[in-house]
Amino acid sequence: MNDTLHEIVKDLEKSNLTTSNLSLHGGLMGLSLFFFYYSRFISNEKYENFANEVFEIIVNTMDINTTETNYAHGFAGIGSCIDFLIKEKFIEIESEDFFEDVSSSIFPDIIKSPILDYSVQTGLIGLCNYFIIHQDNKSEDAVKITLDQLCSGFAVPGFPKHPVETILLMPSETLQDVKLFLCKIAKFKIYEEQISLLKSHIEIFEKKHTVLQSNCPEYYKIQYFRETIGLENRLPSKDILDEQATYLSDKSIQGLTFMYSEKPVLPNIWKIL
């Protein structure tokens, strides 16, 4: 694993820092996160300096009017990562105005109707994840609205009927995102009746329909780590790491997973990935 991680570091050090891709997944935010984490992993300030250099580029490039809002490529993921970096004391910044702008940018996309994308990466659940990670005065409303939107998507009686059939809204990878989201919310002991109602309708939906299977093996690997490491705090075995993490195309996420598995005293990185 150390050899693999060393190769990842060498590859990422060659990254193009002029790119306009600021995203957590595959962009500069993921790169900055990787080197902040790596600097703590090996106790080397050199990599913290590089991470800060990348971070400054992100902060100076973000534009509330043009940056996307979704989790994989936009403000929801970037904001969640910055929240993580602050809370885990990787960085110190004046963040009140920043998070107010991010929250105000993301929230309108949660209340849009009808919702056509419920996924983590590019849809509703990823937007709500930001409010779960960064607790502010919009967080409880964001969770409730997201649950209501999900009830609409699963045609739960008493909620507005979605114009698109559930089977088209919930292909296999999105359905798994929804299930993990409900498990995450259930841990907060809020909206328990509505969560139970949703879970029962999901079971009915799966019994009555053949879920559309998407061809996205890499995303299934990411979902596996979100569930086992992020939600259950369960470290993968070496065999699982070799099977699931080694072939991830996002080198930052691959390296972060290796580091946390080798040194779990570090912050649980899969809480935000």
Coordinates of C-alpha atoms in Angstrom, one line a residue:
M1 CA 0.0 0.0 0.0
N2 CA 2.8 2.4 0.8
D3 CA 4.2 2.0 -2.7
T4 CA 0.8 2.6 -4.2
L5 CA 0.3 5.7 -2.0
H6 CA 3.7 7.0 -3.0
E7 CA 2.8 6.7 -6.7
I8 CA -0.5 8.5 -6.1
V9 CA 1.4 11.4 -4.4
K10 CA 3.8 11.7 -7.3
D11 CA 1.0 11.7 -9.8
L12 CA -1.0 14.3 -7.8
E13 CA 2.0 16.6 -7.3
K14 CA 2.0 17.0 -11.1
S15 CA -1.6 18.2 -11.2
N16 CA -2.5 21.2 -13.3
L17 CA -3.4 23.9 -10.8
T18 CA -4.7 26.3 -13.4
T19 CA -7.7 24.1 -14.1
S20 CA -11.2 25.6 -13.6
N21 CA -12.4 22.3 -12.1
L22 CA -12.8 23.1 -8.4
S23 CA -14.7 20.0 -7.5
L24 CA -14.4 17.7 -4.5
H25 CA -14.5 14.7 -6.9
G26 CA -11.8 14.9 -9.5
G27 CA -10.9 18.6 -9.0
L28 CA -8.9 21.0 -6.9
M29 CA -10.9 20.6 -3.7
G30 CA -10.2 16.9 -3.7
L31 CA -6.6 17.6 -4.4
S32 CA -6.3 20.1 -1.6
L33 CA -8.1 17.7 0.8
F34 CA -5.7 14.9 -0.2
F35 CA -2.6 16.9 0.6
F36 CA -3.9 18.4 3.9
Y37 CA -4.6 14.8 4.9
Y38 CA -1.3 13.4 3.6
S39 CA 0.6 16.1 5.5
R40 CA -0.9 14.9 8.7
F41 CA -0.5 11.2 7.7
I42 CA 3.3 11.6 7.4
S43 CA 3.7 14.7 9.6
N44 CA 5.3 16.7 6.8
E45 CA 4.6 20.5 6.6
K46 CA 5.7 20.6 2.9
Y47 CA 2.5 19.0 1.8
E48 CA 0.4 21.2 4.0
N49 CA 1.9 24.2 2.3
F50 CA 1.0 22.7 -1.1
A51 CA -2.5 22.0 0.1
N52 CA -2.9 25.6 1.2
E53 CA -1.6 26.8 -2.2
V54 CA -4.3 24.8 -3.9
F55 CA -6.9 25.9 -1.4
E56 CA -6.1 29.6 -2.1
I57 CA -6.7 29.0 -5.8
I58 CA -10.1 27.5 -5.0
V59 CA -11.2 30.4 -2.7
N60 CA -10.1 33.0 -5.2
T61 CA -11.8 31.2 -8.2
M62 CA -15.2 30.3 -6.7
D63 CA -18.0 32.4 -8.0
I64 CA -21.4 32.3 -6.3
N65 CA -23.0 33.2 -9.6
T66 CA -21.4 30.6 -11.8
T67 CA -20.2 27.6 -9.7
E68 CA -22.5 24.6 -9.8
T69 CA -24.4 23.7 -6.6
N70 CA -24.2 19.8 -6.7
Y71 CA -22.0 17.7 -4.4
A72 CA -19.6 16.1 -6.8
H73 CA -18.6 19.2 -8.8
G74 CA -20.1 22.2 -7.0
F75 CA -20.7 24.2 -3.8
A76 CA -22.3 21.4 -1.8
G77 CA -19.2 19.2 -2.0
I78 CA -16.8 22.1 -1.7
G79 CA -18.6 23.6 1.2
S80 CA -18.8 20.2 3.0
C81 CA -15.1 19.7 2.5
I82 CA -14.2 23.2 3.8
D83 CA -16.5 22.6 6.8
F84 CA -14.6 19.3 7.5
L85 CA -11.2 21.0 7.1
I86 CA -12.2 23.7 9.6
K87 CA -13.7 21.3 12.2
E88 CA -10.7 19.0 12.0
K89 CA -8.3 21.9 12.4
F90 CA -6.6 21.5 9.1
I91 CA -7.3 25.2 8.3
E92 CA -8.4 28.4 10.1
I93 CA -10.5 30.9 8.1
E94 CA -13.2 33.4 8.7
S95 CA -16.0 31.3 7.4
E96 CA -19.3 32.9 8.5
D97 CA -19.9 34.9 5.3
F98 CA -18.6 32.1 3.1
F99 CA -21.0 29.5 4.5
E100 CA -23.9 31.9 4.4
D101 CA -23.3 32.4 0.7
V102 CA -23.0 28.7 0.0
S103 CA -26.2 27.8 2.0
S104 CA -28.1 30.6 0.2
S105 CA -26.9 29.3 -3.2
I106 CA -27.8 25.6 -2.5
F107 CA -31.1 25.9 -0.7
P108 CA -33.2 27.1 -3.7
D109 CA -32.3 23.9 -5.6
I110 CA -33.6 21.8 -2.7
I111 CA -37.1 23.4 -3.0
K112 CA -37.3 23.1 -6.8
S113 CA -40.2 21.0 -8.1
P114 CA -40.3 18.6 -9.6
I115 CA -37.0 17.0 -8.6
L116 CA -35.6 14.9 -11.4
D117 CA -32.3 13.9 -9.8
Y118 CA -32.3 12.5 -6.3
S119 CA -28.7 11.2 -6.3
V120 CA -25.7 12.2 -4.1
Q121 CA -23.3 13.2 -6.8
T122 CA -25.5 15.5 -8.9
G123 CA -28.9 15.7 -7.2
L124 CA -31.1 16.4 -4.2
I125 CA -29.4 14.1 -1.6
G126 CA -26.0 15.6 -2.2
L127 CA -27.4 19.1 -1.7
C128 CA -29.0 18.0 1.6
N129 CA -25.8 16.3 2.7
Y130 CA -24.2 19.7 2.8
F131 CA -26.8 20.9 5.3
I132 CA -26.3 17.7 7.4
I133 CA -22.6 18.3 7.5
H134 CA -22.7 22.0 8.0
Q135 CA -25.4 22.6 10.6
D136 CA -27.0 26.0 10.2
N137 CA -30.4 27.6 10.5
K138 CA -31.5 26.0 7.2
S139 CA -30.4 22.5 8.0
E140 CA -33.6 21.2 9.6
D141 CA -35.8 22.7 6.8
A142 CA -33.5 21.2 4.2
V143 CA -33.9 17.7 5.7
K144 CA -37.6 18.0 5.9
I145 CA -38.0 19.3 2.4
T146 CA -35.8 16.5 1.1
L147 CA -37.9 13.9 2.9
D148 CA -41.0 15.4 1.4
Q149 CA -39.5 15.4 -2.1
L150 CA -38.6 11.7 -1.6
C151 CA -42.2 10.9 -0.6
S152 CA -43.3 12.6 -3.8
G153 CA -40.8 10.6 -5.8
F154 CA -42.0 7.3 -4.3
A155 CA -45.7 8.3 -4.7
V156 CA -46.4 8.2 -1.0
P157 CA -50.1 9.1 -0.4
G158 CA -50.6 12.5 1.0
F159 CA -47.7 14.1 -0.9
P160 CA -47.9 15.7 -4.4
K161 CA -47.7 13.0 -7.1
H162 CA -44.5 13.3 -9.1
P163 CA -45.1 13.7 -12.8
V164 CA -42.4 11.0 -13.6
E165 CA -42.8 7.4 -12.7
T166 CA -40.7 6.2 -9.7
I167 CA -39.0 3.5 -11.7
L168 CA -37.5 6.1 -14.0
L169 CA -36.5 8.4 -11.1
M170 CA -34.8 5.6 -9.1
P171 CA -32.3 3.6 -11.0
S172 CA -30.2 1.2 -9.0
E173 CA -27.4 3.7 -7.9
T174 CA -29.9 6.4 -7.0
L175 CA -32.0 4.0 -5.0
Q176 CA -29.0 3.0 -3.0
D177 CA -28.2 6.7 -2.4
V178 CA -31.7 7.2 -1.0
K179 CA -31.4 4.2 1.3
L180 CA -28.1 5.4 2.7
F181 CA -29.5 8.9 3.2
L182 CA -32.4 7.5 5.2
C183 CA -30.1 5.5 7.4
K184 CA -28.0 8.6 8.0
I185 CA -31.0 10.7 8.9
A186 CA -32.4 8.0 11.2
K187 CA -29.3 8.3 13.4
F188 CA -30.4 11.8 14.3
K189 CA -33.7 10.5 15.7
I190 CA -35.7 13.1 13.7
Y191 CA -38.7 12.7 11.4
E192 CA -38.8 9.0 12.4
E193 CA -42.4 8.4 11.3
Q194 CA -41.8 9.8 7.9
I195 CA -38.5 7.9 7.5
S196 CA -40.3 4.7 8.5
L197 CA -43.1 5.5 5.9
L198 CA -40.6 6.0 3.2
K199 CA -38.7 2.8 4.0
S200 CA -41.9 0.8 3.7
H201 CA -42.8 2.4 0.4
I202 CA -39.3 1.6 -0.9
E203 CA -39.8 -2.0 0.1
I204 CA -43.1 -2.1 -1.7
F205 CA -41.5 -0.5 -4.8
E206 CA -38.7 -3.0 -4.9
K207 CA -41.1 -5.9 -4.6
K208 CA -43.4 -4.7 -7.4
H209 CA -40.8 -3.5 -9.9
T210 CA -37.5 -4.6 -11.4
V211 CA -35.2 -1.7 -10.6
L212 CA -33.3 -0.2 -13.6
Q213 CA -29.7 -1.4 -13.3
S214 CA -27.1 1.2 -14.2
N215 CA -23.7 0.3 -15.4
C216 CA -21.6 2.3 -12.9
P217 CA -19.3 -0.1 -11.1
E218 CA -17.0 2.7 -9.8
Y219 CA -19.9 4.5 -8.2
Y220 CA -21.0 1.3 -6.5
K221 CA -17.5 1.1 -4.9
I222 CA -17.9 4.7 -3.7
Q223 CA -21.3 3.8 -2.2
Y224 CA -19.8 0.8 -0.5
F225 CA -17.2 3.0 1.3
R226 CA -19.9 5.6 2.2
E227 CA -21.9 2.9 3.9
T228 CA -19.2 0.8 5.6
I229 CA -16.6 3.5 6.5
G230 CA -18.7 6.7 6.5
L231 CA -21.9 5.4 8.1
E232 CA -20.9 2.3 10.0
N233 CA -17.3 3.3 10.9
R234 CA -16.2 -0.2 9.8
L235 CA -12.7 -0.4 8.4
P236 CA -12.3 -2.6 5.2
S237 CA -10.0 -5.5 5.1
K238 CA -6.9 -5.5 2.9
D239 CA -8.7 -7.7 0.4
I240 CA -11.6 -5.3 0.2
L241 CA -9.3 -2.4 -0.2
D242 CA -7.5 -4.1 -3.0
E243 CA -10.8 -5.0 -4.6
Q244 CA -12.7 -1.8 -4.1
A245 CA -10.2 1.1 -3.8
T246 CA -7.3 0.2 -6.0
Y247 CA -9.1 0.8 -9.2
L248 CA -10.9 4.0 -8.4
S249 CA -10.1 6.5 -11.1
D250 CA -10.1 9.5 -8.7
K251 CA -6.6 9.2 -7.3
S252 CA -7.3 11.7 -4.4
I253 CA -10.2 9.5 -3.1
Q254 CA -8.2 6.4 -3.6
G255 CA -5.3 7.7 -1.6
L256 CA -7.5 9.2 1.1
T257 CA -9.1 5.8 1.6
F258 CA -5.7 4.0 1.9
M259 CA -4.5 6.6 4.4
Y260 CA -7.6 6.4 6.7
S261 CA -7.5 2.5 6.5
E262 CA -3.9 2.5 7.6
K263 CA -4.2 5.2 10.2
P264 CA -7.8 5.4 11.5
V265 CA -6.8 7.8 14.3
L266 CA -7.1 10.4 11.5
P267 CA -10.6 11.9 10.9
N268 CA -13.0 9.6 9.1
I269 CA -12.7 10.9 5.5
W270 CA -15.7 9.0 4.3
K271 CA -18.0 11.2 6.4
I272 CA -17.8 13.7 3.6
L273 CA -16.8 11.7 0.5

